[in-house]
Short mmCIF file of C-alpha atoms and ligand atoms in Angstrom, two decimals:
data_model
loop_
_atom_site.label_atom_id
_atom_site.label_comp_id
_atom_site.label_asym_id
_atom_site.label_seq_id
_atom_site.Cartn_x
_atom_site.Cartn_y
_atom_site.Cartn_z
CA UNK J 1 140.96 43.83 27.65
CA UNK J 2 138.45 41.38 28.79
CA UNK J 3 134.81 41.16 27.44
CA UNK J 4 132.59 44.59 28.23
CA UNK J 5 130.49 43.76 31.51
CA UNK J 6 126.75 44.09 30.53
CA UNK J 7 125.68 45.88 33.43
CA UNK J 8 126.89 48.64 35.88
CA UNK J 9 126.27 51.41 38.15
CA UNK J 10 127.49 53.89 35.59
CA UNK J 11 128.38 54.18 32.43
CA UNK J 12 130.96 56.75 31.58
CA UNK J 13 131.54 57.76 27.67
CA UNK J 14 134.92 59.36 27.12
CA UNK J 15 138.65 58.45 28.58
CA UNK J 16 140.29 61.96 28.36
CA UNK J 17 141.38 63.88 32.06
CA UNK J 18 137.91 64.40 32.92
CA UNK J 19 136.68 60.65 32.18
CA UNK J 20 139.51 58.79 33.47
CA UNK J 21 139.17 61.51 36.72
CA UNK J 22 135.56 60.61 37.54
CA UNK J 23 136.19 56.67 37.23
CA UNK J 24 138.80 56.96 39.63
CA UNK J 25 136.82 58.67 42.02
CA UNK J 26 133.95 55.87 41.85
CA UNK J 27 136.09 53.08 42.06
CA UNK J 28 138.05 54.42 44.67
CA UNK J 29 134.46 54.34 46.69
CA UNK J 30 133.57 51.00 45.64
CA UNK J 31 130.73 52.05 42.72
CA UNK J 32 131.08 49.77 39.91
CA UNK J 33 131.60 52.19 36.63
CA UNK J 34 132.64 51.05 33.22
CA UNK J 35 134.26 53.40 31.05
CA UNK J 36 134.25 53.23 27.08
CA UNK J 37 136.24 55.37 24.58
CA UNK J 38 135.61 55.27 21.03
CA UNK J 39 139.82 55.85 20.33
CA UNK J 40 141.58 52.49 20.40
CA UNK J 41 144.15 54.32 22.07
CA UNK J 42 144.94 57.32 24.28
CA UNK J 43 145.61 60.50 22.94
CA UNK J 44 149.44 60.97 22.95
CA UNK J 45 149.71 65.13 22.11
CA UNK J 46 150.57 68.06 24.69
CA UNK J 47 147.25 70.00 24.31
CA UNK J 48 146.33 71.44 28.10
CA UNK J 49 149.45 72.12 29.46
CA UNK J 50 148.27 73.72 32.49
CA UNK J 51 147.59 72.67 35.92
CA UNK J 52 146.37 74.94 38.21
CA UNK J 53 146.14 74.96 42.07
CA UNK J 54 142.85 74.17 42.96
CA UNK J 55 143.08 70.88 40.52
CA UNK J 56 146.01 70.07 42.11
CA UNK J 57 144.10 70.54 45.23
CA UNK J 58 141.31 67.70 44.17
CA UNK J 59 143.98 65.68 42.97
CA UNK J 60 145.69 65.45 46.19
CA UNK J 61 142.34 63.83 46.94
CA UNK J 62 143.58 60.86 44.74
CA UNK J 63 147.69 60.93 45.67
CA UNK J 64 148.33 62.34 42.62
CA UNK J 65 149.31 65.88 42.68
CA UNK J 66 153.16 65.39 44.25
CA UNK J 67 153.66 62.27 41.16
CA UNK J 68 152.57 65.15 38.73
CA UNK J 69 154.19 67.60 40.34
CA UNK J 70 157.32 65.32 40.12
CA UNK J 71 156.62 65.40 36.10
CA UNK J 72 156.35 68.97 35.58
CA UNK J 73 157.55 72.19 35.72
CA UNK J 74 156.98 74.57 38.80
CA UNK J 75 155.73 78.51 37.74
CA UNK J 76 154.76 80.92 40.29
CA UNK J 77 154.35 83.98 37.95
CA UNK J 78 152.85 84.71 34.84
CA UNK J 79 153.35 87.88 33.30
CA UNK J 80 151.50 90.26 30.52
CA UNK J 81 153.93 91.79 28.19
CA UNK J 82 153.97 94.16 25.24
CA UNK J 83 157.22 92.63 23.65
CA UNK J 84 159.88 93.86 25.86
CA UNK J 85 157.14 95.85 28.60
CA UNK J 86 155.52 94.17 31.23
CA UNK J 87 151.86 95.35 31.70
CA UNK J 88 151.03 93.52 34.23
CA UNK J 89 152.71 90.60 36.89
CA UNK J 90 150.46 87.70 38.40
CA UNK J 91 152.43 85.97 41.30
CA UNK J 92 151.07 82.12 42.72
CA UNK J 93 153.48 82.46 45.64
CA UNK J 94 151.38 84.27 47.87
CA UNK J 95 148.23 81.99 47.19
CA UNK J 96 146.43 80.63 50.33
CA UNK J 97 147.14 76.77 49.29
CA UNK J 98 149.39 74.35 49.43
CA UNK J 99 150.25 74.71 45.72
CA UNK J 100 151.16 78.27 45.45
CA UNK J 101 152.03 78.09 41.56
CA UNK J 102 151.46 76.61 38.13
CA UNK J 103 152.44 73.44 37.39
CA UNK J 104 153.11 73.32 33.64
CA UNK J 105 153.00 69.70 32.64
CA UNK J 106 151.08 68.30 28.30
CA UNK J 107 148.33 66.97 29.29
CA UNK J 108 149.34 63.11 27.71
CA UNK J 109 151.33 63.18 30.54
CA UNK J 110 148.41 63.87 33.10
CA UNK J 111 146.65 61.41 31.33
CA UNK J 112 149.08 58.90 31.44
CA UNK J 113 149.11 59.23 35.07
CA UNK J 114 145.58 58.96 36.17
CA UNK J 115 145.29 55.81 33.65
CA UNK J 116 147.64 54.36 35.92
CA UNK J 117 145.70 55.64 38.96
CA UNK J 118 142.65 54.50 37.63
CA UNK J 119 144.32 50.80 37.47
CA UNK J 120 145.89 50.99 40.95
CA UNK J 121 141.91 51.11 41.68
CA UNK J 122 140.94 48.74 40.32
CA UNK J 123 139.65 49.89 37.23
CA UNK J 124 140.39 49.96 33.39
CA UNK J 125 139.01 51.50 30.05
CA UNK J 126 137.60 49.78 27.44
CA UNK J 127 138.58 50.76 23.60
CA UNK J 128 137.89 50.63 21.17
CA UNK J 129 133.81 51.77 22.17
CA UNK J 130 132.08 54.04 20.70
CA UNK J 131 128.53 54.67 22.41
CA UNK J 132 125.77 55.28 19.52
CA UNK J 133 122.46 54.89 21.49
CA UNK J 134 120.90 55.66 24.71
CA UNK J 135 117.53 54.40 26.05
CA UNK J 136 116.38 56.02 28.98
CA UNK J 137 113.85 53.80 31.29
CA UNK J 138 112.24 54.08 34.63
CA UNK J 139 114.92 52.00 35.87
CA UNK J 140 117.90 53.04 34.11
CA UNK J 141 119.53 53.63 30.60
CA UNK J 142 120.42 50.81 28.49
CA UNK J 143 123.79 51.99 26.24
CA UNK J 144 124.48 51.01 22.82
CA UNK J 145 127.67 50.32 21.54
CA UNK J 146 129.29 50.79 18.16
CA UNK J 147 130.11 46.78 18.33
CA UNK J 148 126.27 45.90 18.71
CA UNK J 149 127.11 45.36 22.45
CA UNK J 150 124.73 46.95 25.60
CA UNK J 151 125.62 47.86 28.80
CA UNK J 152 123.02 48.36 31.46
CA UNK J 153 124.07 51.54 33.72
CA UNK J 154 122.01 53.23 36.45
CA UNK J 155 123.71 56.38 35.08
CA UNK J 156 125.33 57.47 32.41
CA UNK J 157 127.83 60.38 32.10
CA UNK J 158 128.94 62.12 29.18
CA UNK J 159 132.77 63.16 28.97
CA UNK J 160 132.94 62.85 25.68
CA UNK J 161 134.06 66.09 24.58
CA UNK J 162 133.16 68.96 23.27
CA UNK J 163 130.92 67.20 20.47
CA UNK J 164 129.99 65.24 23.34
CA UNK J 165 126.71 62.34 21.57
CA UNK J 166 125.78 62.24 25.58
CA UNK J 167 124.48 66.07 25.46
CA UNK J 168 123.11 65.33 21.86
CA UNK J 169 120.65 62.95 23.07
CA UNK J 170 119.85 64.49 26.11
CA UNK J 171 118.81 67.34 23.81
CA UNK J 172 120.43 69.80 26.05
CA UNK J 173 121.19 73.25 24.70
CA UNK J 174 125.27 74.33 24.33
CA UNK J 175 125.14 78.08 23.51
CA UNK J 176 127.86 80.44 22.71
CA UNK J 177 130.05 81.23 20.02
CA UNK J 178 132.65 80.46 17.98
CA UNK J 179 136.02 82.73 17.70
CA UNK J 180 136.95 83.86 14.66
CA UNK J 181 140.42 83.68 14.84
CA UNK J 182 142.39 80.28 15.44
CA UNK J 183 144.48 79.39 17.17
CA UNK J 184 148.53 78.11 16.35
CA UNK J 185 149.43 75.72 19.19
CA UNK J 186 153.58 74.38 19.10
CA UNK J 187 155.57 72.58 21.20
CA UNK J 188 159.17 73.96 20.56
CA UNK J 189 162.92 74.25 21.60
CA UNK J 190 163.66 77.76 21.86
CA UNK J 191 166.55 79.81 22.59
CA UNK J 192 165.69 83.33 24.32
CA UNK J 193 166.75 85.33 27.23
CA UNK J 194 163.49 84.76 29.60
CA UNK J 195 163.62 82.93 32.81
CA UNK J 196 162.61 79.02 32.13
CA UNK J 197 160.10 78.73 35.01
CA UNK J 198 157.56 81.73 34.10
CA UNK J 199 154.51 81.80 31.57
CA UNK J 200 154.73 85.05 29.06
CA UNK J 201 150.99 86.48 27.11
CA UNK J 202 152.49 88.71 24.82
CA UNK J 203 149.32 91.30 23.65
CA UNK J 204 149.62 92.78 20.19
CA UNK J 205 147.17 93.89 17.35
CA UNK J 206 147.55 90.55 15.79
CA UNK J 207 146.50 88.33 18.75
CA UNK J 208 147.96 86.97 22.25
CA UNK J 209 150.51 84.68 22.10
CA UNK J 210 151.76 83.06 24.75
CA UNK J 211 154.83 81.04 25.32
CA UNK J 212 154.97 78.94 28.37
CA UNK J 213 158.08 76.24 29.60
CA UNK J 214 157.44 72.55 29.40
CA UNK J 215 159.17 69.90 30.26
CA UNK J 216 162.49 68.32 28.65
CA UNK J 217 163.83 72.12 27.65
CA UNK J 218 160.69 72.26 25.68
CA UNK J 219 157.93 75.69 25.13
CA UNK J 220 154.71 76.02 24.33
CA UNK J 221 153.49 78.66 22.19
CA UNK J 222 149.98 79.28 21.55
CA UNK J 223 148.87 82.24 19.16
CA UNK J 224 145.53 83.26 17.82
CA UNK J 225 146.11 84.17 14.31
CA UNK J 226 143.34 84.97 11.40
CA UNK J 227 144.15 81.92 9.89
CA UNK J 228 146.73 78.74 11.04
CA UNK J 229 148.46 76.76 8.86
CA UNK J 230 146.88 72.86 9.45
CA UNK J 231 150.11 72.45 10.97
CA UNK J 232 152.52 75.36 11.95
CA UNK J 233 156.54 75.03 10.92
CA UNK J 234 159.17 76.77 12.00
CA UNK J 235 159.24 79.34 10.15
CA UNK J 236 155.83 79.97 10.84
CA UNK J 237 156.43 80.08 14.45
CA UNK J 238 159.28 82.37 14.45
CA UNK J 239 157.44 84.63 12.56
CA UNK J 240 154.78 84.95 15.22
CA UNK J 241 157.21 85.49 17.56
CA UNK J 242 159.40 87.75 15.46
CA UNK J 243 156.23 90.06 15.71
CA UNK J 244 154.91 89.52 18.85
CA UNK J 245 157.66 88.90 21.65
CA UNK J 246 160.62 90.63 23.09
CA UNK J 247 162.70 93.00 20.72
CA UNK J 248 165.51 93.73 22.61
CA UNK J 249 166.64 89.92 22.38
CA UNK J 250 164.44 87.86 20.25
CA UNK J 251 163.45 84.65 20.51
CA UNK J 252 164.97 82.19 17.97
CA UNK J 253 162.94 78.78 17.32
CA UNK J 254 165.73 75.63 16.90
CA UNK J 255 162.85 73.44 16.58
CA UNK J 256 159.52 72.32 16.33
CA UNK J 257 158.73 68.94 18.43
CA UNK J 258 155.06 69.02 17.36
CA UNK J 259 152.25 71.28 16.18
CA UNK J 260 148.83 71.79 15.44
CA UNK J 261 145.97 74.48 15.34
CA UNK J 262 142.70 74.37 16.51
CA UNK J 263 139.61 76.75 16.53
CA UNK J 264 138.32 77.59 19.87
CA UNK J 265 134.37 78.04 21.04
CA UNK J 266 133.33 79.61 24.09
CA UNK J 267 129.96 77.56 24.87
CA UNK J 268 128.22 76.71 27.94
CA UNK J 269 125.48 73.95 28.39
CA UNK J 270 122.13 75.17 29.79
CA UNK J 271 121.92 72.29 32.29
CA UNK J 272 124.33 69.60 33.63
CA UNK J 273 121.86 67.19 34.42
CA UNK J 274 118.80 65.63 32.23
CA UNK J 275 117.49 62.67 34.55
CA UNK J 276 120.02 59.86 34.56
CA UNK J 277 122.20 61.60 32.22
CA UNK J 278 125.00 63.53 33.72
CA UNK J 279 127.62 65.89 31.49
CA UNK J 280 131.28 67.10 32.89
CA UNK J 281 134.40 68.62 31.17
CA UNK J 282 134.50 69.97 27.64
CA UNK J 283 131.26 68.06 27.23
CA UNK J 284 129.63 70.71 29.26
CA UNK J 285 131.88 74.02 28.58
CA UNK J 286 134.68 75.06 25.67
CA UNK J 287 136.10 78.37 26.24
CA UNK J 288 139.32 80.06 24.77
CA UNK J 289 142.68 78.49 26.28
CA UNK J 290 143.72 81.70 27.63
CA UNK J 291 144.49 81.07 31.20
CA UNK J 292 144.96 77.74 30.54
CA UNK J 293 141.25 76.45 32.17
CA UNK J 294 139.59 73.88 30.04
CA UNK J 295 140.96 70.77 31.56
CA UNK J 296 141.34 72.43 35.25
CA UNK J 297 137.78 73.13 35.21
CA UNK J 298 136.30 69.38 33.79
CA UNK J 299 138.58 67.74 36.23
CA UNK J 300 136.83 69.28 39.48
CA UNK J 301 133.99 68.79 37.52
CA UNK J 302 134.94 65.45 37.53
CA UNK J 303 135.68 65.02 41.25
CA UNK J 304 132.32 67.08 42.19
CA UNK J 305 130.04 64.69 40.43
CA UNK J 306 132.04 61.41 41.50
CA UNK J 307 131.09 62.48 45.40
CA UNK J 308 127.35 62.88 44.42
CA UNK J 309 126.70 60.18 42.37
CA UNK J 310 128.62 57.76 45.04
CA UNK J 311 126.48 59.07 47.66
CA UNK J 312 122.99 58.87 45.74
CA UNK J 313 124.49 55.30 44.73
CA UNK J 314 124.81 54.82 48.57
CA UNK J 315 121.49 55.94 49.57
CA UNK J 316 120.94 59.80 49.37
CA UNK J 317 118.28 61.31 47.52
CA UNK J 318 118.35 61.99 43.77
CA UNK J 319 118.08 65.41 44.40
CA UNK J 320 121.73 65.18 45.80
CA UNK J 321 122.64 64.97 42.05
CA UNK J 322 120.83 68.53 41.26
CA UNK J 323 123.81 69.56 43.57
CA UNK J 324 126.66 69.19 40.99
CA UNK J 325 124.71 71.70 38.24
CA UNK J 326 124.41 73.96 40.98
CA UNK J 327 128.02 74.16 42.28
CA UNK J 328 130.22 73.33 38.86
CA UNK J 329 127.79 75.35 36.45
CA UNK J 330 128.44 78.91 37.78
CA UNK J 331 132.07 77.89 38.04
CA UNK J 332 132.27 76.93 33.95
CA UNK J 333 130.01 80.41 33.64
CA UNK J 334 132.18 82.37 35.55
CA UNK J 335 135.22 80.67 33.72
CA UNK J 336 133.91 81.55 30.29
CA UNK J 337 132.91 84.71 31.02
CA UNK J 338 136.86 85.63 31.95
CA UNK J 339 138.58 83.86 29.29
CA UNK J 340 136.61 85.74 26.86
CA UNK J 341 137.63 89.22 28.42
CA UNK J 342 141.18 88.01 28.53
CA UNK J 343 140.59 87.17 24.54
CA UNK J 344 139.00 90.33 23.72
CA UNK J 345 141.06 92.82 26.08
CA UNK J 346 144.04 90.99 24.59
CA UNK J 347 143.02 91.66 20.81
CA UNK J 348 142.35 95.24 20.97
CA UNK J 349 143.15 96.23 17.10
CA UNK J 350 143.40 99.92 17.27
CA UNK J 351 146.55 101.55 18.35
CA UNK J 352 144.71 103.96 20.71
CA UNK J 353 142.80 101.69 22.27
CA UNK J 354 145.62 99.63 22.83
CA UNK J 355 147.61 102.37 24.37
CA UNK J 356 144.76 103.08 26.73
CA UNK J 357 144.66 99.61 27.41
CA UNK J 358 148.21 99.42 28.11
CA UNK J 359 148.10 102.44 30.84
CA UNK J 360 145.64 100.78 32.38
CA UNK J 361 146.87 97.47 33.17
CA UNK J 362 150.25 99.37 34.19
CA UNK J 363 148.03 100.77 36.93
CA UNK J 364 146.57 98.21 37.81
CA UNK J 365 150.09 96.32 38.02
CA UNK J 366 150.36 98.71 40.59
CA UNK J 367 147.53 97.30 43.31
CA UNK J 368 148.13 94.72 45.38
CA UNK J 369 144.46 93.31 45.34
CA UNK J 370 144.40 92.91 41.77
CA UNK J 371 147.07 90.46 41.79
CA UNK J 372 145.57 88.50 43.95
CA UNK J 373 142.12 88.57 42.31
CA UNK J 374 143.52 87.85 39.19
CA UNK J 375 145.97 85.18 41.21
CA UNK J 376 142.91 83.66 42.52
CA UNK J 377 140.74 83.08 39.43
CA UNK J 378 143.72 81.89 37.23
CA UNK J 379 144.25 79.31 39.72
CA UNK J 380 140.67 78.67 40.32
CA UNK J 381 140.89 79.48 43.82
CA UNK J 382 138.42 81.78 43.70
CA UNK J 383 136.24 78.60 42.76
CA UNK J 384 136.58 76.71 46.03
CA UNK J 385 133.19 75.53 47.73
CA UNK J 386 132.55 77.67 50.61
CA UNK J 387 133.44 74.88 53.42
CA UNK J 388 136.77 74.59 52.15
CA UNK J 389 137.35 78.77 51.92
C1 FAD U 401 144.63 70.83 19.96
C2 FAD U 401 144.09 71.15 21.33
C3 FAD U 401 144.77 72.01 22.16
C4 FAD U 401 144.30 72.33 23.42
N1 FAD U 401 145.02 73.18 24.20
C5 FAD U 401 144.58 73.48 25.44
C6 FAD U 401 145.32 74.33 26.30
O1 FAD U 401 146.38 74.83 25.94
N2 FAD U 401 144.81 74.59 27.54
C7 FAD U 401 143.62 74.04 27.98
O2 FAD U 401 143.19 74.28 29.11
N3 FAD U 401 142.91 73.24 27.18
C8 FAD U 401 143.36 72.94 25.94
N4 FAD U 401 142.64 72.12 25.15
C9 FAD U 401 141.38 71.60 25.68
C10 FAD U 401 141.62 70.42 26.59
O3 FAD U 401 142.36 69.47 25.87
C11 FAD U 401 140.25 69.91 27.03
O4 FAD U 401 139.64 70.92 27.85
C12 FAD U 401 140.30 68.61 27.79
O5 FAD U 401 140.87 67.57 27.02
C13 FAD U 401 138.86 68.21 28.16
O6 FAD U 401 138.84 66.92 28.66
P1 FAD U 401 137.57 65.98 28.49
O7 FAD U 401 137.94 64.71 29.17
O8 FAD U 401 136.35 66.71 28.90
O9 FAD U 401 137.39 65.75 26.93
P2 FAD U 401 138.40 65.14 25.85
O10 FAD U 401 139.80 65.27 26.28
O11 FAD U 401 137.97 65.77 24.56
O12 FAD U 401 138.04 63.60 25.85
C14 FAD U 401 136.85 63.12 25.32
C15 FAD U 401 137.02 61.63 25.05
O13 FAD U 401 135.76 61.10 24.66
C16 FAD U 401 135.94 60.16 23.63
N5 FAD U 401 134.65 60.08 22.92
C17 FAD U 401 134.02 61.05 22.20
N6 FAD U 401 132.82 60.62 21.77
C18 FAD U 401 132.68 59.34 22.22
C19 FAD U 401 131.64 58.36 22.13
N7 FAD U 401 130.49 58.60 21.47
N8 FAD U 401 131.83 57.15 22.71
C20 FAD U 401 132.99 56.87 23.39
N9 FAD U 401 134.00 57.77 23.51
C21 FAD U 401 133.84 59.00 22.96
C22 FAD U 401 137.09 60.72 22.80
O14 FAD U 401 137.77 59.70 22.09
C23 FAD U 401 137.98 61.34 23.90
O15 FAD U 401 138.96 60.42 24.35
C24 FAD U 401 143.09 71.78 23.88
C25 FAD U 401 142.39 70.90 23.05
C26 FAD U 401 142.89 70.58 21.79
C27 FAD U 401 142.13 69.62 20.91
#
């Protein structure tokens, strides 16, 4: 790609969904935005494999949501099992949107699709750069590159990840926790008995595993175990589900397309703004993977903060940009908070508790109302801004 432009409107570290989302969004309004990632390439591995409604709501916004939808795989229901019991049934179908389901799709994939989107616009990302240095003036921030090279930006936003060197300067607190356990994360062929379109969270002593269709005959399997193997093998894998998932036919794993673990944080940054430093996605929030939320969330993120800063780059006041904190950071809060209980209620190690547990979420399976509350956060839903309820 050509030579980095020395000046711009904004600055955006980091070329994952959330990035490449926000730059899409600006150019699409005319703002001038370079974005710099410090890979040389993109990432090319499954990770987030879940799309939810409401992002497939925003990204309607950019005439992308029926080309993913077109690459993916269709769930309206996830279920809560015991191996071969269902506790409890979550149905999309009835969902007040236009997406009443799941769409289960790796995220290289998404990726792949808004890089394209984000060309259609007019735009590009620049790699290998890695940002090392921010200076912070009355008139802007002057970003240092890895190469020696400076770019001039008006604002700079930071979705570079959970480790995110954006927050780090800004000096902005992440608190939280780490989990103890980690997690296994495959990308299989399976043979079993279950239907191909539905997501299964098994609960046991051990950990929640769940196994969820992809793509190409592919499933995903994600377990929290005490300890994962740096990378998972078969035999591995069908001892997690040999444990964990249905009895009456088991599961049998033909093959493992790729696999990894990873160890999950729930943390939540005390502010998303620090002057003319922005944060969005896993920059700003990690939580556990349960529910699938991580990506969904930084890519509204992504889409709240593009309409803000386009505006304040059009005129508005600043204060237009203490907006975005206010509507995405109870969102991530809110997000956190119910991953963790999923975690935690799914863990329960003793086998009383776990019975109790059990009875209860078979009552509950029983009340309309919590399907649909459940329905609605999954989906993020429940997370629309009020002019759009
Ligand atoms: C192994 C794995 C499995 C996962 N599984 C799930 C899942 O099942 N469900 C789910 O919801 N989420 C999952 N996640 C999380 C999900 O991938 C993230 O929530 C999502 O990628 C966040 O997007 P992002 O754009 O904020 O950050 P990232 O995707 O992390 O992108 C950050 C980008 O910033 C770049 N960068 C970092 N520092 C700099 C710098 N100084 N200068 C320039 N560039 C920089 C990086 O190269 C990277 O491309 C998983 C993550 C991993 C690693």
């Amino acid at each position: 790609m050509s030579d980095i432009p020395r000046s711009t409107d904004v600055l955006i570290a980091g070329a994952g969904p959330v990035g490449l989302t926000l730059a899409t969004v600006l150019a699409d309004a005319g703002v001038d935005a370079v974005v710099v990632d410090q890979a040389a390439e993109a990432a090319n591995t499954s990770r987030a494999a879940v799309v939810h409604a409401r992002t497939l709501e925003v990204l309607r916004e950019l005439d992308l949501a029926d080309e993913l939808i077109a690459q993916g795989i269709v769930s309206s229901r996830f279920t809560v099992r015991e191996h071969d019991q269902v506790l409890l049934t979550v149905d999309f179908d009835e969902l007040p949107t236009d997406f009443p389901f799941a769409l289960l799709v790796p995220q290289d994939v998404t990726e792949r699709l808004l890089t394209a989107r984000l060309r259609k616009a007019g735009g590009d990302v620049y790699r290998p750069y890695r940002l090392t240095g921010l200076d912070v003036d009355a008139g802007g921030v002057r970003g240092t590159l890895a190469s020696g090279e400076t770019v001039r930006a008006r604002y700079v936003v930071g979705c570079d990840g959970m480790h995110s060197f954006v927050r780090e300067q800004t000096g902005i607190e992440f608190t939280g926790d780490s989990y103890p356990e980690s997690f296994v994360l495959a990308d299989v062929r399976l043979s079993w008995s279950e239907p191909n379109d539905q997501v299964a969270l098994y609960f046991s002593a051990d950990g929640v595993t769940v196994v969820a269709p992809l793509p190409g005959g592919r499933h995903r399997i994600v377990a929290t175990v005490d300890e994962a193997p740096e990378k998972p093998g078969l035999a591995a894998v069908q001892a997690l589900l040999d444990a964990r998932g249905p009895r009456r036919q088991p599961a049998r794993v033909d093959e493992i397309v790729w696999s990894s673990r990873f160890r999950v944080h729930h943390r939540l940054a005390a502010h998303y703004r620090s002057g003319r430093l922005l944060l969005a996605g896993d920059a700003a929030h990690v939580h556990s993977p349960a529910g699938g939320q991580g990506m969904n969330t930084g890519i509204q993120d992504a889409v709240t903060l593009g309409h803000k800063l386009t505006a304040v780059l059009q005129g508005a006041a600043e204060a237009v940009l203490d907006e975005y904190e206010a509507e995405r950071r109870p969102v991530a809060e809110e997000v956190v908070a119910f991953t963790h209980r999923m975690t935690r209620v799914a863990t329960v190690g003793s086998a009383p508790l776990r019975g109790v547990r059990n009875t209860a979420l078979r009552a509950l399976d029983w009340i309309p109302a919590v399907h649909r509350t459940m329905a609605m956060s999954l989906s993020e839903l429940a997370n629309r801004p009020a002019e759009e309820r």
